Coordinates of C-alpha atoms and ligand atoms in Angstrom, one line a residue:
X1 CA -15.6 -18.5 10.2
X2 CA -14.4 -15.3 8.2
X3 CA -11.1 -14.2 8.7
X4 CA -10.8 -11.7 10.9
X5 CA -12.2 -8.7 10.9
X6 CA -14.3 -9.9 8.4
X7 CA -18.1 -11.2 9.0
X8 CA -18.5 -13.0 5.4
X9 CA -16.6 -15.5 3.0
X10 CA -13.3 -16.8 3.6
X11 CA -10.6 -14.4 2.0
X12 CA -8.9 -11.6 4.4
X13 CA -8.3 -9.2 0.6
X14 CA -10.0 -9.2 -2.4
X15 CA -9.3 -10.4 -5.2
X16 CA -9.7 -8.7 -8.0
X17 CA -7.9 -5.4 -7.4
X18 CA -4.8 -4.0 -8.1
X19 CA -1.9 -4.0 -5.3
X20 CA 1.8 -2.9 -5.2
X21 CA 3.9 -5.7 -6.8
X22 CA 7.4 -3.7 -6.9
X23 CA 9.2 -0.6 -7.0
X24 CA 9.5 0.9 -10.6
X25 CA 13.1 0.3 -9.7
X26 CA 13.2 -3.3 -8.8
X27 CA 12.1 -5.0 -11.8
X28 CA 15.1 -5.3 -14.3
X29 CA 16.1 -7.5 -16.9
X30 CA 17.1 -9.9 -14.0
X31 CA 14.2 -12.1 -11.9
X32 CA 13.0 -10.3 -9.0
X33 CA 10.8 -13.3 -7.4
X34 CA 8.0 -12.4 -5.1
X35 CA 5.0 -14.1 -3.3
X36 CA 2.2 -11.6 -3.9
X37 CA -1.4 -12.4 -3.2
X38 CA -0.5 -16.4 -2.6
X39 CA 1.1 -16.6 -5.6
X40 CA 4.8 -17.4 -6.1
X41 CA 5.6 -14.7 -9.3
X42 CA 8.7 -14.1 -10.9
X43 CA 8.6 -10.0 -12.6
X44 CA 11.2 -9.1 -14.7
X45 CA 12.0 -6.4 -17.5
X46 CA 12.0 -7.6 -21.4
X47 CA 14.4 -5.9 -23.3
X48 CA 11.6 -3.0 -24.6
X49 CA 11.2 -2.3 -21.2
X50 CA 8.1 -4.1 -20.4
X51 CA 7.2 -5.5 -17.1
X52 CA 6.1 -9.2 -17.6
X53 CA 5.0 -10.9 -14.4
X54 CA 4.4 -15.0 -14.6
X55 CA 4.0 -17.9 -12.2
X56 CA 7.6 -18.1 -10.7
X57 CA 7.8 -21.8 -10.6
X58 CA 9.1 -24.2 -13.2
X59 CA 5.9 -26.7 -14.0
X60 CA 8.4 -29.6 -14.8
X61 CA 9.8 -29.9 -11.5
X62 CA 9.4 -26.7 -9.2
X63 CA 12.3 -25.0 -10.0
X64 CA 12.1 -21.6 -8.5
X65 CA 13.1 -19.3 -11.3
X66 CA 14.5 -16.6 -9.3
X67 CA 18.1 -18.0 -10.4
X68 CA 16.5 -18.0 -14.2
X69 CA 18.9 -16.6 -17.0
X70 CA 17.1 -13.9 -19.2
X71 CA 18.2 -14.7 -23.0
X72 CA 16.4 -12.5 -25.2
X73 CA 13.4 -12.1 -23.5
X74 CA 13.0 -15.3 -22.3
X75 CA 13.1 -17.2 -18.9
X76 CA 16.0 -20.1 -19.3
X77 CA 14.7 -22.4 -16.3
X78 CA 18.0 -23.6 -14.5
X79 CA 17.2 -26.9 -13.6
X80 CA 16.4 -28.2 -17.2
X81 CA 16.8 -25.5 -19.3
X82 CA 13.1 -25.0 -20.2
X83 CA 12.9 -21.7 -22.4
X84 CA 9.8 -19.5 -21.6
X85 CA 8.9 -16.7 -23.6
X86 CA 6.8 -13.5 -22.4
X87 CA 3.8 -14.5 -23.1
X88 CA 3.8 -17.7 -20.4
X89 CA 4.6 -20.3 -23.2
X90 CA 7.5 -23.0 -23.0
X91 CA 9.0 -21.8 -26.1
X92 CA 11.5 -24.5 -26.3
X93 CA 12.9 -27.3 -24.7
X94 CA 16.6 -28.7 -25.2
X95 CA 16.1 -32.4 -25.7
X96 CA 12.8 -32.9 -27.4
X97 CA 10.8 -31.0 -29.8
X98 CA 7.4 -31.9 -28.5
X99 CA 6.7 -29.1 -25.8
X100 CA 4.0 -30.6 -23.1
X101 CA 0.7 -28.7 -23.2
X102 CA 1.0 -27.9 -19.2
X103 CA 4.5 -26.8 -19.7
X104 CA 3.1 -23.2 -18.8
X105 CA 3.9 -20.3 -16.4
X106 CA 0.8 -18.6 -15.3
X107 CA 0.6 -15.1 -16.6
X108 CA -0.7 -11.5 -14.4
X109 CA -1.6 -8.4 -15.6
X110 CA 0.7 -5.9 -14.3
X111 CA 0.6 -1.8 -15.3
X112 CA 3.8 0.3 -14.6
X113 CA 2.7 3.8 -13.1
X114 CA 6.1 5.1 -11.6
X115 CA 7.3 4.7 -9.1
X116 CA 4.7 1.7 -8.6
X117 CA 4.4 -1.5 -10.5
X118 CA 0.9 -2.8 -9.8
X119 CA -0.3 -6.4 -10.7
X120 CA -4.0 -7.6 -10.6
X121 CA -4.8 -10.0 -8.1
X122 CA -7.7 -11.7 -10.1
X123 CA -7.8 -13.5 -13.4
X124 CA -6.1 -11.8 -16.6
X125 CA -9.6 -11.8 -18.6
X126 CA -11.4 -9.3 -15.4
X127 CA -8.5 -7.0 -15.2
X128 CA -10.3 -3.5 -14.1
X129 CA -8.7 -0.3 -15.2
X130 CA -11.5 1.8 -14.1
X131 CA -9.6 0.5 -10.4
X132 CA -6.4 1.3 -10.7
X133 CA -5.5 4.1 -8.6
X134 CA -4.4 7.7 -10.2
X135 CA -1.5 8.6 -7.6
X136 CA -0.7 11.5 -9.5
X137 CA -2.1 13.5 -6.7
X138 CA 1.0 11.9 -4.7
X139 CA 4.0 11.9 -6.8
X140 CA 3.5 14.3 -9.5
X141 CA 1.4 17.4 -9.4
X142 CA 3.1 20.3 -11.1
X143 CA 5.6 17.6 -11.6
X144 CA 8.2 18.9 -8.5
X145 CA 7.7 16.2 -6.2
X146 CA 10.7 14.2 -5.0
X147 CA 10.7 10.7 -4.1
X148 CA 12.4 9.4 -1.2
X149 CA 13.3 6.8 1.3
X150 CA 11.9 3.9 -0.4
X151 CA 11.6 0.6 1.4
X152 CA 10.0 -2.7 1.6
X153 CA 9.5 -4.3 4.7
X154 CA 7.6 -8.0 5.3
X155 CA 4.8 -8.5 8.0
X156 CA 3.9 -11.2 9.6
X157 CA 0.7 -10.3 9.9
X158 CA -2.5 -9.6 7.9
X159 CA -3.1 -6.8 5.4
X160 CA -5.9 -5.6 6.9
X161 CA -4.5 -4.4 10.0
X162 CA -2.0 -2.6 8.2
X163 CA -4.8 -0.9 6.7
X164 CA -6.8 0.0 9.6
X165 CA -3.5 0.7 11.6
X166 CA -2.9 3.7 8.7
X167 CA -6.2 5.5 9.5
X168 CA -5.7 5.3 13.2
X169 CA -4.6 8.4 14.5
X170 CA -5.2 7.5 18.3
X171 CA -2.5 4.6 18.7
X172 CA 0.6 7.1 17.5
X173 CA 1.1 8.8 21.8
X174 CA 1.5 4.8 23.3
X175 CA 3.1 3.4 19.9
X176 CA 5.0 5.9 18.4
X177 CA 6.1 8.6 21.7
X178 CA 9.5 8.8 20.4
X179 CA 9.5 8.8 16.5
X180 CA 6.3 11.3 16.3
X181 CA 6.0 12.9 19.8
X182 CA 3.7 12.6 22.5
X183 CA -0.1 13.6 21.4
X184 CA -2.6 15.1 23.8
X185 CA -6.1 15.6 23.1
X186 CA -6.0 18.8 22.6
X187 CA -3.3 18.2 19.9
X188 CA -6.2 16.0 17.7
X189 CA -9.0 16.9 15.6
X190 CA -11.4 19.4 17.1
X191 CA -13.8 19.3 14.4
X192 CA -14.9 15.8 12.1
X193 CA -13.1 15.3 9.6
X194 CA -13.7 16.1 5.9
X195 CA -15.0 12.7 4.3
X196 CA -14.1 12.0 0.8
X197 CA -16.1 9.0 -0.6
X198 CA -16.0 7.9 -4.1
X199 CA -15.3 5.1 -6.5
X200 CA -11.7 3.8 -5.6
X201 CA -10.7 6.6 -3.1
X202 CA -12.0 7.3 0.4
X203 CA -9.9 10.2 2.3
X204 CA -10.4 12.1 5.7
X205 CA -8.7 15.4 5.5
X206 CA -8.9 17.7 8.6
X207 CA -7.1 21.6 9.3
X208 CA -5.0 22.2 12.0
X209 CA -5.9 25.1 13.9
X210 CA -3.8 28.1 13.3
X211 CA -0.2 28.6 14.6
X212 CA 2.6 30.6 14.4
X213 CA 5.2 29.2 12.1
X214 CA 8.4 28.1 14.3
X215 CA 11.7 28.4 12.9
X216 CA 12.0 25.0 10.9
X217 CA 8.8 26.2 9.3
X218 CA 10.3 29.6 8.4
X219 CA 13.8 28.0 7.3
X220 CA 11.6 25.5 4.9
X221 CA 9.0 28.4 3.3
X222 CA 10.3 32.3 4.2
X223 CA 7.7 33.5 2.2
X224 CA 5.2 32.1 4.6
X225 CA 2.6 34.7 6.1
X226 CA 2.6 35.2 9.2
X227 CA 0.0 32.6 10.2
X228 CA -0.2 28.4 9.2
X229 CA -2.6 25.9 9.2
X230 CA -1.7 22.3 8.2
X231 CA -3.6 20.0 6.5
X232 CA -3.9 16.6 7.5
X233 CA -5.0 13.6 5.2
X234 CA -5.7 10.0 5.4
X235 CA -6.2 8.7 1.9
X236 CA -7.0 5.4 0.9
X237 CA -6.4 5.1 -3.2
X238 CA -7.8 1.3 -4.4
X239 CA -7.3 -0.8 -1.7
X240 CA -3.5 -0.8 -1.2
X241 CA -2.2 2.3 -1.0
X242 CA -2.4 4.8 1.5
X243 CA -0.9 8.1 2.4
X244 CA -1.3 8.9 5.7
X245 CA -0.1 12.0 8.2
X246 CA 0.4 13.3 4.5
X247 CA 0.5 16.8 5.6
X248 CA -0.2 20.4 3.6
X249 CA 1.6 23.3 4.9
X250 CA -1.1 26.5 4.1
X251 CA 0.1 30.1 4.5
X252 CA -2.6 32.3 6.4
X253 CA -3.5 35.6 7.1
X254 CA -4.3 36.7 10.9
X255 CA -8.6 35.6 10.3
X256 CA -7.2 32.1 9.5
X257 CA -8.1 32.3 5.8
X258 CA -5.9 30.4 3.5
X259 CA -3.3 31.8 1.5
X260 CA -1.5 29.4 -0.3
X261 CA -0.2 26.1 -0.2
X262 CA 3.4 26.6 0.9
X263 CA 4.6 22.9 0.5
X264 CA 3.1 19.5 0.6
X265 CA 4.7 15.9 1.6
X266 CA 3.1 12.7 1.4
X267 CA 4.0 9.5 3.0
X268 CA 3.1 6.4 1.0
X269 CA 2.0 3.3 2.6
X270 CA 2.1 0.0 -0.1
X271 CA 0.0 -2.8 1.3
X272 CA -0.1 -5.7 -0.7
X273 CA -0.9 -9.5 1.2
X274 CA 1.8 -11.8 0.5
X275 CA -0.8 -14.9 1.9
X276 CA -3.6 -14.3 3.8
X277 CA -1.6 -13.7 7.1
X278 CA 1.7 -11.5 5.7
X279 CA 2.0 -9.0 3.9
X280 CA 4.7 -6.8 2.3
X281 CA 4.3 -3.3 3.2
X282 CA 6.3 -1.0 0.6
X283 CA 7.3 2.9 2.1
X284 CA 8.3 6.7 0.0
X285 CA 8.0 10.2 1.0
X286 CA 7.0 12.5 -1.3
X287 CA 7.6 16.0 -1.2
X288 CA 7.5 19.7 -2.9
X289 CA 10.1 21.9 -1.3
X290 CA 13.9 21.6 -0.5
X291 CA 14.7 18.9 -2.6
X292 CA 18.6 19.8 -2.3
X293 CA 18.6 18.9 1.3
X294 CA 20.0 15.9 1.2
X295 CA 20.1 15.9 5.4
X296 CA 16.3 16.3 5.5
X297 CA 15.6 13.6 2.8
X298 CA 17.9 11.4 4.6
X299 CA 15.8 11.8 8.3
X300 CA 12.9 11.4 6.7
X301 CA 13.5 8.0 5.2
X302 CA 15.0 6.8 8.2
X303 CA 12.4 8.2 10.5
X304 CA 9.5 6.6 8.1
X305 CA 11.3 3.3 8.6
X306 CA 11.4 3.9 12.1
X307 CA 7.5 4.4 12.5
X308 CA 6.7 1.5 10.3
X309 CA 9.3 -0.8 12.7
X310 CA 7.1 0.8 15.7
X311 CA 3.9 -0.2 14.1
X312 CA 4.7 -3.9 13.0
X313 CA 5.9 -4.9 16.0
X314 CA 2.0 -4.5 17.2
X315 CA 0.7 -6.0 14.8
X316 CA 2.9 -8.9 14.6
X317 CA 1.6 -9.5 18.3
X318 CA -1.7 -9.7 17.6
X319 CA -1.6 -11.4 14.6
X320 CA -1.1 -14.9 16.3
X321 CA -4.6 -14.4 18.3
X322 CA -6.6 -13.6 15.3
X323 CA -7.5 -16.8 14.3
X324 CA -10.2 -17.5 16.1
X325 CA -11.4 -13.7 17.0
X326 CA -14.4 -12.0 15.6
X327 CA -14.6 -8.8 15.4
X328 CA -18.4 -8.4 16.3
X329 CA -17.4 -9.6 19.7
X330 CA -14.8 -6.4 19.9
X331 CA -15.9 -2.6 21.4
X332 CA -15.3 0.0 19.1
X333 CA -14.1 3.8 20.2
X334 CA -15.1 6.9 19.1
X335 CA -11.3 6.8 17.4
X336 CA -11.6 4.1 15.3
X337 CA -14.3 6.1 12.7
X338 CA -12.1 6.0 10.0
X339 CA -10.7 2.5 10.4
X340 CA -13.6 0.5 10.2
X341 CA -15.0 3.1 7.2
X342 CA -12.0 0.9 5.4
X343 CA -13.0 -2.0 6.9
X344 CA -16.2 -1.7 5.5
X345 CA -15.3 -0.9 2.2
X346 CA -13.0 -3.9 2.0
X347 CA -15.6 -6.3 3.7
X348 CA -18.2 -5.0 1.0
X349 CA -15.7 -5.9 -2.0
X350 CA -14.8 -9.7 -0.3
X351 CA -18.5 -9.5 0.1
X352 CA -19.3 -8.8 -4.0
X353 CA -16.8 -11.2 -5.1
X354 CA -18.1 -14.1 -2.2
X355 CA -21.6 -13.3 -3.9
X356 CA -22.4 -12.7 -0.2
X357 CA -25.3 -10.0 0.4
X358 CA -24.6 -6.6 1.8
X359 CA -27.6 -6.9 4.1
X360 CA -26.5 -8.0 7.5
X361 CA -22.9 -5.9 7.6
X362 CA -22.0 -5.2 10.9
X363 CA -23.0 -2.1 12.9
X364 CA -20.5 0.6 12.1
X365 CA -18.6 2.1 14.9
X366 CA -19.5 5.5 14.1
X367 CA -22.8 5.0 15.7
X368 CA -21.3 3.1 18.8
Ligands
LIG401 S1 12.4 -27.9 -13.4 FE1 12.4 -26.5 -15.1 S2 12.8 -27.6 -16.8 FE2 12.9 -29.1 -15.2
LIG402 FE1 1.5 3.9 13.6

């Protein structure tokens, strides 16, 4: 049977896409070893500052090469003192000259784009540029965002419900009533929500309706009109990364028309599979306005961390009954739209890679 949710082949990711192996900030001239995408990897920084990302076990005996010494550029296994070079070749060895052909690390293709450093999950030769994610929507435009409250936290549970958990909006009143407040109806989406649909990015954006701005909004932006809207977004970029409840404060006059943008703050979601039933889920805040406010970075990040906590601990309790569920056997609500638009997405890329047809996905739940 397919992993769940999945009706086809017998992966619970793809493959050949690029996901969130580190932090820019993790990856120094010191071993930072990871299990990303069932692979034990060892990244680390050559002196040029290059990212290099090879198998992270010693082929002579196992040696995890976490504890490896970095001498110019090269791994020093600590058991026997292998020497690997950059490239994934046993450069030297310290009591014979004759190197064994399988003395070699495994090499991945990895691309620094700070603050992320993405690594392919498939082989080196079908590395895909054309599907590596342009964030610079989230980290960069005009070039004032700040970067805050980064975090890494492990899951014992599946990457896909991380996924789907990000683009439902209906679980944060009974999962989240502390960190993000009690939501009633009337508080949601009145109208659908814009779709956004295109090669490597699939987003849901929807307007609040207009308000008053209160006085935190007014402290933030005093040049703000005397009307707001916020915009809401759910963005999917690749396959894992995702800023969700990334929100737009817009300035408007009294008809509701926009103004302008008075300040914008993302909240990135990194959700790369360790093995097919944990994953490491990586967290920042972006964000345009009061960067001196040390107070409101500091909430944020710790709120963020909060949420996430919230959220894990669900899907660490359902993970142990996934198993042997299908999802064709589950009800869908009228809430779970955007989720299982992902779910599709993913299932048709496991689907391409499984050479499995496209014919006989499931019904999707917008039509339920
Ligand atoms: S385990 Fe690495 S050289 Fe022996
Ligand atoms: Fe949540």
């Amino acid at each position: 049977m397919a992993p769940y949710p999945f009706s086809a082949g017998d992966k619970s990711f793809p493959q050949r896409q690029w996901y969130i192996a580190a932090w820019s900030q993790e990856v120094v001239s010191a071993p930072l070893m990871r299990k990303l995408l069932g692979h034990e990897i060892v990244l680390y920084r050559t002196a040029a500052g290059q990212v290099t990302a090879v198998s992270g076990l010693c082929p002579h005996r196992r040696m995890p090469l976490a504890s490896a010494q970095i001498v110019d550029d090269q791994l020093i296994c600590p058991y026997h003192g292998a020497a690997f070079d950059a490239e994934d070749r046993c450069a030297s060895l310290p009591f014979q000259s004759k190197i064994p052909g399988a003395m070699r690390l495994k090499s991945f293709v990895v691309e620094e784009r700070a603050p992320f450093i993405w690594i392919w999950g498939g082989d080196p030769a079908s590395a895909d540029m054309t599907c590596l994610p342009d964030t610079t929507s989230l980290t960069a435009p005009g070039g004032n965002m700040v970067l805050s409250g980064f975090g890494l936290k492990h899951v014992r549970a599946r990457s896909q419900l991380l996924l789907e958990n990000l683009f439902d909006k209906s679980h944060i009143s009974f999962t989240h009533p502390v960190t993000l407040g009690i939501r009633t109806t009337s508080d949601g989406p009145q109208q659908s929500p814009e779709v956004i649909d295109r090669h490597n990015y699939l987003a849901f954006h929807h307007l609040s309706p207009m308000r008053a701005p209160d006085a935190t909004m007014r402290a933030f932006f005093p040049d703000i009109g005397p009307f707001m809207r916020v915009e809401y977004r759910a963005e999917l970029f690749g396959v894992g990364l995702v800023n969700a409840a990334g929100t737009e404060c817009i300035s408007c006059d009294g008809n509701g028309a926009c103004l302008t943008v008075a300040g914008r703050m993302n909240f990135l979601h990194g959700i790369t599979p360790e093995t097919d039933r944990t994953t490491h889920y990586f967290m920042a805040v972006s964000r345009d306005f009061a960067p001196e406010n040390e107070d409101y970075t500091a909430l944020l990040g710790e709120r963020n961390r909060l949420v996430a906590d919230e959220d894990i601990k669900v899907l660490e309790a359902i993970e142990p009954y996934l198993d042997t569920a299908d999802a064709r056997d589950e009800p869908n609500f009228v809430t779970d739209a955007a989720a299982i638009r992902v779910r599709r997405r993913i299932e048709k890329l496991l689907r391409a890679e499984a050479l499995v047809p496209l014919t006989d996905l499931p019904t999707p739940a917008e039509t339920v």
